[in-house]
Amino acid sequence: MDFALSDDQELLQRSARDFLNKECAPSFVREVTRSDDGFARGLHEKMAAMGWSGLIVPERFGGLDLSLLDLALLNEEMGRTVTPGPFFSSAVLATLTLLRSNAAALQKAWLPKLASGSAIGSLALLEESDRLDAIGVTLRCTKNRRGYRLNGTKMFVLDAHVADFMLVAGRCRAAAQDGIVLLLVPRDTPGIEIKPLLDIDQTRRPCEVAFRDVELPEAALAAGEGRAWKVLSRVMDAAAIILAADSLGGAQKALEMSVEYSKVREQFGRPIGSFQAVKHICAEMVSDIEPARSLVWYAAYAFDHEPRQAARAASMAKARLSDVYSRTTNRAVQIHGGIGFTWEHDMHLWFKRAKWNEVAFGDATHHRERLAQLSAF
Amino acid sequence: MNLSFTADQETFRKQVRSWIKTNLPKKDTGAQPLESGDPKRVREMKDWQRKLHQAGYVAMGWPKEYGGRAADVVEQTIVNEELVLARAPGLIGMMGILMVGPTLIQHGTVEQKHRHLPKILTAEEIWCQGYSEPGSGSDLASLKTRAELVGDEFIVNGQKVWTSNAQYADWMFCLVRTDPTAPKHKGISYLLVDMKSPGITVRPLVQMTGDAGFNEVFFDNVRVPRRNLVGELNLGWLVANSTLAHERNMLGSTTRTQQMFNGLLRLAQTRQRYGRPAADDLVMRQRLADLMIRVEAMKYHAFRQLTDSIRGRPPGIGASVNKLVSTELNHDIAAAALEIMGSYGTLARKSNHVVDRGTWPIEFMFTLGLVIGGGTSQIQKNIISERGLGMPR
């Protein structure tokens, strides 16, 4: 019984913080978000060189074989620095989907490239309906002698415009969960059209991806009928936990910025941080964030070690952090007053990321209802 | 991170579970609440604590020479978890076990430790806390109860208020002003006062629950031997602060919160609202899930603080965060219960058709008292922002 980070984990946290403070300052984030594709290749390569892209990839595929908690700690630091780029879609979503898929040939072909950062992957799950359940997957998948044919449109596919491949959820049969398959689709496959969407959170780059008679060989199958939804459910839990960690880091940073500002900003002849109205808001941020941190650690731990609690823990962490991050950044903007509402001040970077994180992979309402079902209320 | 228990710990859990099953007192539905001071009820509660202590399950982390087992916190956690599962009654001697006991272990003389600690554990002596005064609530350090050192005795005059348990307590740990000329934090001393001393008058105050849970305590030339001073003369504020952190943790106990939430869930699953269990209503489910998340967050948060304390890391403002979050959470749980019960929710204890013996509206009121006692939520926020975040005073 030991509820704390290991020395190695604390070291990972510290070194990630030092690295990102240096390499991913707000001015850099702004520069990347102004670029067309929002992808800082140099930063991506440096992170890959430190082993981050392959953090949870087994050693035989060139990874570090660490746990989801380690990955969560890393993402917490990326949340602190609102790090842009495809790390989440590639090193989290695509990597976890491939890892859970059991498709040996695809793993062998792609995992080493994902781990080394030489390839970018993504996951194409949502569609126009924006449903996170199995019914939401309607992209038509027909099986023929040569393999599979895809027709339909995926929505909110993160970083599809820079990805080398996507893992695509398609429907072969009507059966809600069992009729779904997961296929690995290289981006340059004929029949694919990618249109980037514009989000208020410019650190995230979602795309609309249309599939018109996209032909795929049998070897493209990552997870077949009856199994694909199980893989996806597990990946969605991990995604929820990782986003919760990103939110935790962002909320902590927004708190720190608010406290710093309140110590130097003077009104009525004294620092605004000396007023209880401001102090109490900051104290409430602390009492939101600290218990939430324990919840995130537990969820990440449970994902690897307590499989029967994993889904519940993921929903608890995501529901709580969705609320806490948005509430914290909202308050942080208010503490900053007029300047906090400007484009010039950095606070809106966190404010917008909070809103994106809140909704992605299920908002608080979604996860509370899921928790109720899983807990048999 | 490792949340699994060793084989030995699992064996221990089984022993605890079977001990509780054999020894748990039967629910006496006609019983007076403890606050009434009913001697029979007090005796029953003392018996329960004594039995638990004899089994070795009370204050297990205390040194062996004072009746503890020098056990690690994991074992105490296992015991606490099993008591929650069994819906066991709380301990009557909590103030002694969690507040004055740890303070004496830290600051007391050898004589004080031997005199008091064993009887705290056996519930032979119950303690109350003499801190608040009519003019000193949130600004505790402004307290005026005067203690004058005359020879080997303090002569105490003044008044304490909101003193829980004073109606049946044997001892009080008490803050008194021993140097009226010094700055307010520097003239306070920490005394142990025998409640049977001549000159003490206890007058019950009826709380909004209708129970006389707390009291006014008057001191009229009360003589307290000098050997009952804890820590140094005029440095009682430091001693008191260590006790306050213990109090915040007691008020923020997550086991109590879990017990309450489990009760709420049972209620939601069994009470009908518009022809179906309340727990089937989508809005209520959202609320229940939100409460469950907050309860579980505090549970894991307590694990984390426990681990930090084992590793000797300073708690920082953790106790204040606990107190702030947990007491408000308890009240929110009780509020949800009242909403589920609708018109039945506000029925008083002795009414016909009352649900769960009327405990929920009492909890609803009582938990609001806990938000105030031990330093209001606003005081906790001052502590968190000033001491934790270094914001200017």
Short mmCIF file of C-alpha atoms in Angstrom, two decimals, chain B residues 35 164 205-214 366:
data_model
loop_
_atom_site.label_atom_id
_atom_site.label_comp_id
_atom_site.label_asym_id
_atom_site.label_seq_id
_atom_site.Cartn_x
_atom_site.Cartn_y
_atom_site.Cartn_z
CA GLU B 35 -25.74 14.41 22.72
CA SER B 164 -18.95 19.74 22.49
CA LEU B 205 -26.64 25.05 24.57
CA VAL B 206 -29.34 23.62 22.37
CA GLN B 207 -28.26 23.32 18.76
CA MET B 208 -30.58 23.83 15.80
CA THR B 209 -30.97 20.04 15.72
CA GLY B 210 -32.79 20.26 19.05
CA ASP B 211 -29.99 18.43 20.84
CA ALA B 212 -27.81 19.93 23.51
CA GLY B 213 -24.65 18.85 21.72
CA PHE B 214 -22.51 21.66 22.99
CA PHE B 366 -25.28 18.79 11.98
#
